[in-house]
Amino acid sequence: MGLKSEITDKVKEILDTNFQIEDVTYVPEITDSKLTFLNKGLKFEATVLYIDLRDSTKILNKHNKSTIAKIHKAYLHTTVRITKSLGGEVRSFNGDSVLAFFQGTSKYTLSNAVEAAMKIRYMIANSESGINTLLAKYSAVDFGIGIDDGHILCVKVGVGGDANTKDLIWIGNPVNKSVVISDECKASYYIGISNYVYGNLNDNVKFATKKNPWGQDEKVNMWTSYQVLYNGQYETFYKTNYYWEVE
């Protein structure tokens, strides 16, 4: 059988076979035995955190490859450690971006994702964090973080028998919307969230306390609303320049 026939037959099989979706209460991984190359996917509910570095081309042209590797390793290590410390699961590295999931849809998991974003923002962007001054001697790191919540379908893709041609793809508006939100965020408003996430946050990641002119404590909203064109219509999102210190 020629390559053309082999591909055509496989594509026909994929398109003609019913797709099975199983609901799960965890974030799938590549070794999950329920995920095969057949028409089956695992659906779960989670808060999506997507972070993307800015100006990678500028950094690429400014430094040699080993320096760029150091910058990326430092940035990715920081992101993964903070995400996992708050119950998140990192599932994808794609160049300068990281995709993570906080399984569930409670106020607790939504707020944990936002706290993680605020701690990542502190570690990478604040001079008091320790890491920022180390990175700054190479290049200032700019980035955007987008967060949304909802159902995600996980599907295994590739060709069986070769570990280098297997991967998981993550399908759903929460993933796509997180990327769109991230694109709108940059210094110093590094973090953006969807309207749904904003409406379901715990107060500790929604409001801050400041002194008013009379010396009294006053609750202030940490988030600023803005409009973004998404899927052909404008939606309200929120972004912030607040951060959460890491001890």
PDB file of C-alpha atoms in Angstrom:
ATOM      1  CA  MET A   1       0.000   0.000   0.000  1.00  0.00           C
ATOM      2  CA  GLY A   2       1.368   3.417  -0.967  1.00  0.00           C
ATOM      3  CA  LEU A   3       1.679   6.340   1.444  1.00  0.00           C
ATOM      4  CA  LYS A   4      -1.176   8.216  -0.252  1.00  0.00           C
ATOM      5  CA  SER A   5      -3.582   5.296   0.160  1.00  0.00           C
ATOM      6  CA  GLU A   6      -2.470   4.686   3.732  1.00  0.00           C
ATOM      7  CA  ILE A   7      -3.151   8.309   4.711  1.00  0.00           C
ATOM      8  CA  THR A   8      -6.449   8.454   2.799  1.00  0.00           C
ATOM      9  CA  ASP A   9      -7.733   5.248   4.416  1.00  0.00           C
ATOM     10  CA  LYS A  10      -6.783   6.456   7.900  1.00  0.00           C
ATOM     11  CA  VAL A  11      -8.421   9.862   7.427  1.00  0.00           C
ATOM     12  CA  LYS A  12     -11.586   8.171   6.143  1.00  0.00           C
ATOM     13  CA  GLU A  13     -11.586   5.879   9.197  1.00  0.00           C
ATOM     14  CA  ILE A  14     -11.207   8.877  11.542  1.00  0.00           C
ATOM     15  CA  LEU A  15     -13.996  10.853   9.884  1.00  0.00           C
ATOM     16  CA  ASP A  16     -16.399   7.920   9.559  1.00  0.00           C
ATOM     17  CA  THR A  17     -16.044   6.608  13.131  1.00  0.00           C
ATOM     18  CA  ASN A  18     -18.209   7.983  15.923  1.00  0.00           C
ATOM     19  CA  PHE A  19     -16.306  10.020  18.508  1.00  0.00           C
ATOM     20  CA  GLN A  20     -16.594   8.896  22.143  1.00  0.00           C
ATOM     21  CA  ILE A  21     -16.237  11.382  25.001  1.00  0.00           C
ATOM     22  CA  GLU A  22     -15.755  10.289  28.596  1.00  0.00           C
ATOM     23  CA  ASP A  23     -16.107  12.715  31.515  1.00  0.00           C
ATOM     24  CA  VAL A  24     -13.252  12.602  34.045  1.00  0.00           C
ATOM     25  CA  THR A  25     -12.456  14.503  37.235  1.00  0.00           C
ATOM     26  CA  TYR A  26      -8.737  14.952  36.669  1.00  0.00           C
ATOM     27  CA  VAL A  27      -6.347  16.544  34.198  1.00  0.00           C
ATOM     28  CA  PRO A  28      -5.296  13.820  31.703  1.00  0.00           C
ATOM     29  CA  GLU A  29      -1.679  13.103  30.867  1.00  0.00           C
ATOM     30  CA  ILE A  30       0.021  11.424  27.918  1.00  0.00           C
ATOM     31  CA  THR A  31       0.329   8.043  29.701  1.00  0.00           C
ATOM     32  CA  ASP A  32      -3.406   7.821  30.488  1.00  0.00           C
ATOM     33  CA  SER A  33      -4.550   4.359  29.293  1.00  0.00           C
ATOM     34  CA  LYS A  34      -7.990   5.783  28.454  1.00  0.00           C
ATOM     35  CA  LEU A  35      -6.447   7.928  25.744  1.00  0.00           C
ATOM     36  CA  THR A  36      -5.731   6.067  22.514  1.00  0.00           C
ATOM     37  CA  PHE A  37      -5.297   7.009  18.862  1.00  0.00           C
ATOM     38  CA  LEU A  38      -8.905   5.951  18.245  1.00  0.00           C
ATOM     39  CA  ASN A  39     -11.776   8.463  18.218  1.00  0.00           C
ATOM     40  CA  LYS A  40     -11.965   8.992  21.955  1.00  0.00           C
ATOM     41  CA  GLY A  41     -11.385  12.005  24.186  1.00  0.00           C
ATOM     42  CA  LEU A  42     -11.555  12.821  27.874  1.00  0.00           C
ATOM     43  CA  LYS A  43     -13.570  15.847  28.983  1.00  0.00           C
ATOM     44  CA  PHE A  44     -12.867  17.638  32.237  1.00  0.00           C
ATOM     45  CA  GLU A  45     -13.684  20.975  33.836  1.00  0.00           C
ATOM     46  CA  ALA A  46     -10.900  23.279  34.906  1.00  0.00           C
ATOM     47  CA  THR A  47      -9.532  26.783  35.159  1.00  0.00           C
ATOM     48  CA  VAL A  48      -7.030  27.398  32.364  1.00  0.00           C
ATOM     49  CA  LEU A  49      -3.902  29.476  32.921  1.00  0.00           C
ATOM     50  CA  TYR A  50      -1.928  30.442  29.826  1.00  0.00           C
ATOM     51  CA  ILE A  51       1.287  32.467  29.965  1.00  0.00           C
ATOM     52  CA  ASP A  52       3.278  33.720  27.007  1.00  0.00           C
ATOM     53  CA  LEU A  53       6.596  35.567  26.799  1.00  0.00           C
ATOM     54  CA  ARG A  54       6.747  38.766  24.752  1.00  0.00           C
ATOM     55  CA  ASP A  55       9.414  39.921  22.292  1.00  0.00           C
ATOM     56  CA  SER A  56      11.026  36.488  21.899  1.00  0.00           C
ATOM     57  CA  THR A  57      12.462  37.483  18.521  1.00  0.00           C
ATOM     58  CA  LYS A  58      14.196  40.481  20.097  1.00  0.00           C
ATOM     59  CA  ILE A  59      15.670  38.259  22.830  1.00  0.00           C
ATOM     60  CA  LEU A  60      16.702  35.685  20.206  1.00  0.00           C
ATOM     61  CA  ASN A  61      18.613  38.268  18.208  1.00  0.00           C
ATOM     62  CA  LYS A  62      20.226  39.842  21.257  1.00  0.00           C
ATOM     63  CA  HIS A  63      21.793  36.760  22.890  1.00  0.00           C
ATOM     64  CA  ASN A  64      23.546  33.556  21.972  1.00  0.00           C
ATOM     65  CA  LYS A  65      21.636  30.282  22.135  1.00  0.00           C
ATOM     66  CA  SER A  66      22.984  29.164  25.497  1.00  0.00           C
ATOM     67  CA  THR A  67      21.922  32.439  27.147  1.00  0.00           C
ATOM     68  CA  ILE A  68      18.445  32.159  25.624  1.00  0.00           C
ATOM     69  CA  ALA A  69      18.219  28.596  26.948  1.00  0.00           C
ATOM     70  CA  LYS A  70      19.088  29.867  30.438  1.00  0.00           C
ATOM     71  CA  ILE A  71      16.404  32.591  30.288  1.00  0.00           C
ATOM     72  CA  HIS A  72      13.760  30.097  29.154  1.00  0.00           C
ATOM     73  CA  LYS A  73      14.705  27.502  31.764  1.00  0.00           C
ATOM     74  CA  ALA A  74      14.545  30.081  34.571  1.00  0.00           C
ATOM     75  CA  TYR A  75      11.179  31.431  33.413  1.00  0.00           C
ATOM     76  CA  LEU A  76       9.648  27.977  32.908  1.00  0.00           C
ATOM     77  CA  HIS A  77      10.981  26.632  36.210  1.00  0.00           C
ATOM     78  CA  THR A  78       9.416  29.555  38.073  1.00  0.00           C
ATOM     79  CA  THR A  79       6.068  29.118  36.323  1.00  0.00           C
ATOM     80  CA  VAL A  80       5.874  25.364  36.924  1.00  0.00           C
ATOM     81  CA  ARG A  81       6.900  25.501  40.608  1.00  0.00           C
ATOM     82  CA  ILE A  82       4.322  28.162  41.484  1.00  0.00           C
ATOM     83  CA  THR A  83       1.567  26.493  39.456  1.00  0.00           C
ATOM     84  CA  LYS A  84       2.082  23.100  41.114  1.00  0.00           C
ATOM     85  CA  SER A  85       2.313  24.644  44.601  1.00  0.00           C
ATOM     86  CA  LEU A  86      -1.308  25.777  44.214  1.00  0.00           C
ATOM     87  CA  GLY A  87      -2.704  22.553  42.780  1.00  0.00           C
ATOM     88  CA  GLY A  88      -2.253  23.305  39.091  1.00  0.00           C
ATOM     89  CA  GLU A  89      -1.047  20.839  36.463  1.00  0.00           C
ATOM     90  CA  VAL A  90       1.237  21.990  33.655  1.00  0.00           C
ATOM     91  CA  ARG A  91       0.519  20.118  30.448  1.00  0.00           C
ATOM     92  CA  SER A  92       2.071  21.971  27.544  1.00  0.00           C
ATOM     93  CA  PHE A  93       5.211  23.916  26.666  1.00  0.00           C
ATOM     94  CA  ASN A  94       5.104  25.504  23.239  1.00  0.00           C
ATOM     95  CA  GLY A  95       8.115  27.686  22.585  1.00  0.00           C
ATOM     96  CA  ASP A  96       7.659  30.623  24.951  1.00  0.00           C
ATOM     97  CA  SER A  97       4.252  29.625  26.317  1.00  0.00           C
ATOM     98  CA  VAL A  98       2.961  27.448  29.147  1.00  0.00           C
ATOM     99  CA  LEU A  99      -0.513  25.896  29.449  1.00  0.00           C
ATOM    100  CA  ALA A 100      -1.719  24.805  32.894  1.00  0.00           C
ATOM    101  CA  PHE A 101      -4.993  23.525  34.343  1.00  0.00           C
ATOM    102  CA  PHE A 102      -6.546  23.800  37.803  1.00  0.00           C
ATOM    103  CA  GLN A 103      -9.082  20.954  37.810  1.00  0.00           C
ATOM    104  CA  GLY A 104     -12.570  21.799  39.069  1.00  0.00           C
ATOM    105  CA  THR A 105     -14.739  24.883  38.830  1.00  0.00           C
ATOM    106  CA  SER A 106     -15.151  25.996  42.434  1.00  0.00           C
ATOM    107  CA  LYS A 107     -14.261  29.449  43.722  1.00  0.00           C
ATOM    108  CA  TYR A 108     -11.289  27.757  45.372  1.00  0.00           C
ATOM    109  CA  THR A 109      -9.764  26.430  42.125  1.00  0.00           C
ATOM    110  CA  LEU A 110     -10.508  29.644  40.213  1.00  0.00           C
ATOM    111  CA  SER A 111      -8.926  31.730  42.949  1.00  0.00           C
ATOM    112  CA  ASN A 112      -5.901  29.421  43.157  1.00  0.00           C
ATOM    113  CA  ALA A 113      -5.267  29.946  39.440  1.00  0.00           C
ATOM    114  CA  VAL A 114      -5.408  33.723  39.897  1.00  0.00           C
ATOM    115  CA  GLU A 115      -3.154  33.554  42.962  1.00  0.00           C
ATOM    116  CA  ALA A 116      -0.670  31.515  40.911  1.00  0.00           C
ATOM    117  CA  ALA A 117      -0.733  34.167  38.165  1.00  0.00           C
ATOM    118  CA  MET A 118      -0.141  36.929  40.731  1.00  0.00           C
ATOM    119  CA  LYS A 119       2.798  35.018  42.249  1.00  0.00           C
ATOM    120  CA  ILE A 120       4.315  34.337  38.819  1.00  0.00           C
ATOM    121  CA  ARG A 121       3.962  38.045  38.038  1.00  0.00           C
ATOM    122  CA  TYR A 122       5.740  38.907  41.303  1.00  0.00           C
ATOM    123  CA  MET A 123       8.618  36.471  40.768  1.00  0.00           C
ATOM    124  CA  ILE A 124       9.299  37.440  37.155  1.00  0.00           C
ATOM    125  CA  ALA A 125       8.511  41.160  37.132  1.00  0.00           C
ATOM    126  CA  ASN A 126       9.260  42.541  40.627  1.00  0.00           C
ATOM    127  CA  SER A 127      12.771  43.556  41.588  1.00  0.00           C
ATOM    128  CA  GLU A 128      12.153  42.392  45.183  1.00  0.00           C
ATOM    129  CA  SER A 129      11.625  38.782  44.060  1.00  0.00           C
ATOM    130  CA  GLY A 130      15.272  37.981  43.486  1.00  0.00           C
ATOM    131  CA  ILE A 131      14.767  36.350  40.095  1.00  0.00           C
ATOM    132  CA  ASN A 132      13.922  39.605  38.308  1.00  0.00           C
ATOM    133  CA  THR A 133      17.302  41.190  38.975  1.00  0.00           C
ATOM    134  CA  LEU A 134      19.034  37.997  37.833  1.00  0.00           C
ATOM    135  CA  LEU A 135      17.102  37.958  34.557  1.00  0.00           C
ATOM    136  CA  ALA A 136      17.423  41.720  34.028  1.00  0.00           C
ATOM    137  CA  LYS A 137      21.168  41.499  33.411  1.00  0.00           C
ATOM    138  CA  TYR A 138      20.307  39.598  30.233  1.00  0.00           C
ATOM    139  CA  SER A 139      16.935  40.948  29.107  1.00  0.00           C
ATOM    140  CA  ALA A 140      13.847  42.352  30.754  1.00  0.00           C
ATOM    141  CA  VAL A 141      11.138  39.729  30.461  1.00  0.00           C
ATOM    142  CA  ASP A 142       7.713  40.890  29.350  1.00  0.00           C
ATOM    143  CA  PHE A 143       4.761  38.502  29.325  1.00  0.00           C
ATOM    144  CA  GLY A 144       0.986  38.126  29.458  1.00  0.00           C
ATOM    145  CA  ILE A 145      -1.182  35.714  31.459  1.00  0.00           C
ATOM    146  CA  GLY A 146      -4.743  34.802  30.470  1.00  0.00           C
ATOM    147  CA  ILE A 147      -7.233  32.837  32.615  1.00  0.00           C
ATOM    148  CA  ASP A 148     -10.640  31.319  31.830  1.00  0.00           C
ATOM    149  CA  ASP A 149     -12.722  28.400  33.108  1.00  0.00           C
ATOM    150  CA  GLY A 150     -14.904  25.711  31.572  1.00  0.00           C
ATOM    151  CA  HIS A 151     -14.972  22.314  29.879  1.00  0.00           C
ATOM    152  CA  ILE A 152     -11.925  21.084  27.963  1.00  0.00           C
ATOM    153  CA  LEU A 153     -11.669  18.056  25.695  1.00  0.00           C
ATOM    154  CA  CYS A 154      -8.328  16.231  25.735  1.00  0.00           C
ATOM    155  CA  VAL A 155      -7.430  14.112  22.697  1.00  0.00           C
ATOM    156  CA  LYS A 156      -4.339  12.037  21.951  1.00  0.00           C
ATOM    157  CA  VAL A 157      -2.861  12.683  18.501  1.00  0.00           C
ATOM    158  CA  GLY A 158       0.066  11.407  16.482  1.00  0.00           C
ATOM    159  CA  VAL A 159       1.286   8.055  15.245  1.00  0.00           C
ATOM    160  CA  GLY A 160       1.537   5.066  17.566  1.00  0.00           C
ATOM    161  CA  GLY A 161       4.850   3.343  18.251  1.00  0.00           C
ATOM    162  CA  ASP A 162       6.994   6.486  18.232  1.00  0.00           C
ATOM    163  CA  ALA A 163       7.228   8.596  21.396  1.00  0.00           C
ATOM    164  CA  ASN A 164       8.356  11.602  19.360  1.00  0.00           C
ATOM    165  CA  THR A 165       5.143  11.738  17.320  1.00  0.00           C
ATOM    166  CA  LYS A 166       2.632  11.636  20.177  1.00  0.00           C
ATOM    167  CA  ASP A 167       1.035  14.541  21.967  1.00  0.00           C
ATOM    168  CA  LEU A 168      -2.161  15.721  23.624  1.00  0.00           C
ATOM    169  CA  ILE A 169      -4.315  18.517  22.266  1.00  0.00           C
ATOM    170  CA  TRP A 170      -6.677  20.585  24.392  1.00  0.00           C
ATOM    171  CA  ILE A 171      -9.913  21.697  22.751  1.00  0.00           C
ATOM    172  CA  GLY A 172     -12.410  24.233  24.070  1.00  0.00           C
ATOM    173  CA  ASN A 173     -13.227  27.905  24.428  1.00  0.00           C
ATOM    174  CA  PRO A 174     -11.484  28.216  27.829  1.00  0.00           C
ATOM    175  CA  VAL A 175      -8.131  27.386  26.221  1.00  0.00           C
ATOM    176  CA  ASN A 176      -8.673  29.644  23.221  1.00  0.00           C
ATOM    177  CA  LYS A 177     -10.045  32.487  25.323  1.00  0.00           C
ATOM    178  CA  SER A 178      -7.085  32.311  27.732  1.00  0.00           C
ATOM    179  CA  VAL A 179      -4.737  32.799  24.784  1.00  0.00           C
ATOM    180  CA  VAL A 180      -6.765  35.785  23.511  1.00  0.00           C
ATOM    181  CA  ILE A 181      -6.770  37.359  26.981  1.00  0.00           C
ATOM    182  CA  SER A 182      -3.026  36.774  27.345  1.00  0.00           C
ATOM    183  CA  ASP A 183      -2.416  38.616  24.068  1.00  0.00           C
ATOM    184  CA  GLU A 184      -4.087  41.712  25.575  1.00  0.00           C
ATOM    185  CA  CYS A 185      -1.865  41.740  28.681  1.00  0.00           C
ATOM    186  CA  LYS A 186       1.568  43.297  29.060  1.00  0.00           C
ATOM    187  CA  ALA A 187       3.546  45.423  31.527  1.00  0.00           C
ATOM    188  CA  SER A 188       2.389  46.421  33.979  1.00  0.00           C
ATOM    189  CA  TYR A 189      -1.050  44.838  33.568  1.00  0.00           C
ATOM    190  CA  TYR A 190       0.346  41.356  33.104  1.00  0.00           C
ATOM    191  CA  ILE A 191      -2.741  39.351  34.146  1.00  0.00           C
ATOM    192  CA  GLY A 192      -6.170  39.122  32.515  1.00  0.00           C
ATOM    193  CA  ILE A 193      -9.236  37.024  33.372  1.00  0.00           C
ATOM    194  CA  SER A 194     -12.599  36.293  31.795  1.00  0.00           C
ATOM    195  CA  ASN A 195     -15.858  37.738  33.059  1.00  0.00           C
ATOM    196  CA  TYR A 196     -16.837  34.301  34.416  1.00  0.00           C
ATOM    197  CA  VAL A 197     -13.633  33.988  36.452  1.00  0.00           C
ATOM    198  CA  TYR A 198     -14.020  37.524  37.785  1.00  0.00           C
ATOM    199  CA  GLY A 199     -17.581  36.819  38.920  1.00  0.00           C
ATOM    200  CA  ASN A 200     -16.534  33.742  40.893  1.00  0.00           C
ATOM    201  CA  LEU A 201     -13.367  34.881  42.684  1.00  0.00           C
ATOM    202  CA  ASN A 202     -12.785  34.830  46.415  1.00  0.00           C
ATOM    203  CA  ASP A 203     -12.337  38.287  47.907  1.00  0.00           C
ATOM    204  CA  ASN A 204      -8.628  37.779  48.648  1.00  0.00           C
ATOM    205  CA  VAL A 205      -7.818  37.829  44.915  1.00  0.00           C
ATOM    206  CA  LYS A 206     -10.492  40.344  43.979  1.00  0.00           C
ATOM    207  CA  PHE A 207     -10.094  43.183  46.482  1.00  0.00           C
ATOM    208  CA  ALA A 208      -7.191  44.881  48.209  1.00  0.00           C
ATOM    209  CA  THR A 209      -7.169  47.073  51.293  1.00  0.00           C
ATOM    210  CA  LYS A 210      -5.733  50.581  51.102  1.00  0.00           C
ATOM    211  CA  LYS A 211      -5.688  53.587  53.393  1.00  0.00           C
ATOM    212  CA  ASN A 212      -7.976  56.404  52.317  1.00  0.00           C
ATOM    213  CA  PRO A 213      -7.000  60.084  52.795  1.00  0.00           C
ATOM    214  CA  TRP A 214      -8.379  59.924  56.357  1.00  0.00           C
ATOM    215  CA  GLY A 215      -6.218  56.941  57.319  1.00  0.00           C
ATOM    216  CA  GLN A 216      -9.055  54.440  57.269  1.00  0.00           C
ATOM    217  CA  ASP A 217      -8.878  51.018  55.622  1.00  0.00           C
ATOM    218  CA  GLU A 218     -10.800  50.957  52.377  1.00  0.00           C
ATOM    219  CA  LYS A 219     -11.572  47.996  50.108  1.00  0.00           C
ATOM    220  CA  VAL A 220     -10.572  48.593  46.482  1.00  0.00           C
ATOM    221  CA  ASN A 221     -11.139  46.454  43.415  1.00  0.00           C
ATOM    222  CA  MET A 222      -7.879  45.061  42.023  1.00  0.00           C
ATOM    223  CA  TRP A 223      -9.368  44.575  38.549  1.00  0.00           C
ATOM    224  CA  THR A 224     -10.066  46.933  35.653  1.00  0.00           C
ATOM    225  CA  SER A 225     -12.644  45.980  33.016  1.00  0.00           C
ATOM    226  CA  TYR A 226     -11.989  46.237  29.282  1.00  0.00           C
ATOM    227  CA  GLN A 227     -13.576  45.049  26.060  1.00  0.00           C
ATOM    228  CA  VAL A 228     -12.072  42.544  23.640  1.00  0.00           C
ATOM    229  CA  LEU A 229     -13.442  41.271  20.349  1.00  0.00           C
ATOM    230  CA  TYR A 230     -13.866  37.515  20.761  1.00  0.00           C
ATOM    231  CA  ASN A 231     -15.673  35.192  18.359  1.00  0.00           C
ATOM    232  CA  GLY A 232     -17.188  38.114  16.474  1.00  0.00           C
ATOM    233  CA  GLN A 233     -18.533  40.048  19.451  1.00  0.00           C
ATOM    234  CA  TYR A 234     -17.142  42.202  22.233  1.00  0.00           C
ATOM    235  CA  GLU A 235     -16.814  40.616  25.662  1.00  0.00           C
ATOM    236  CA  THR A 236     -15.878  42.091  29.018  1.00  0.00           C
ATOM    237  CA  PHE A 237     -12.591  40.940  30.488  1.00  0.00           C
ATOM    238  CA  TYR A 238     -10.625  42.172  33.482  1.00  0.00           C
ATOM    239  CA  LYS A 239      -6.932  42.832  34.028  1.00  0.00           C
ATOM    240  CA  THR A 240      -4.797  43.839  36.974  1.00  0.00           C
ATOM    241  CA  ASN A 241      -1.360  45.167  37.875  1.00  0.00           C
ATOM    242  CA  TYR A 242      -1.536  43.657  41.373  1.00  0.00           C
ATOM    243  CA  TYR A 243       0.717  40.819  42.479  1.00  0.00           C
ATOM    244  CA  TRP A 244       1.084  38.351  45.347  1.00  0.00           C
ATOM    245  CA  GLU A 245       4.430  38.165  47.133  1.00  0.00           C
ATOM    246  CA  VAL A 246       6.159  34.790  47.419  1.00  0.00           C
ATOM    247  CA  GLU A 247       7.955  33.970  50.654  1.00  0.00           C
TER     248      GLU A 247
END
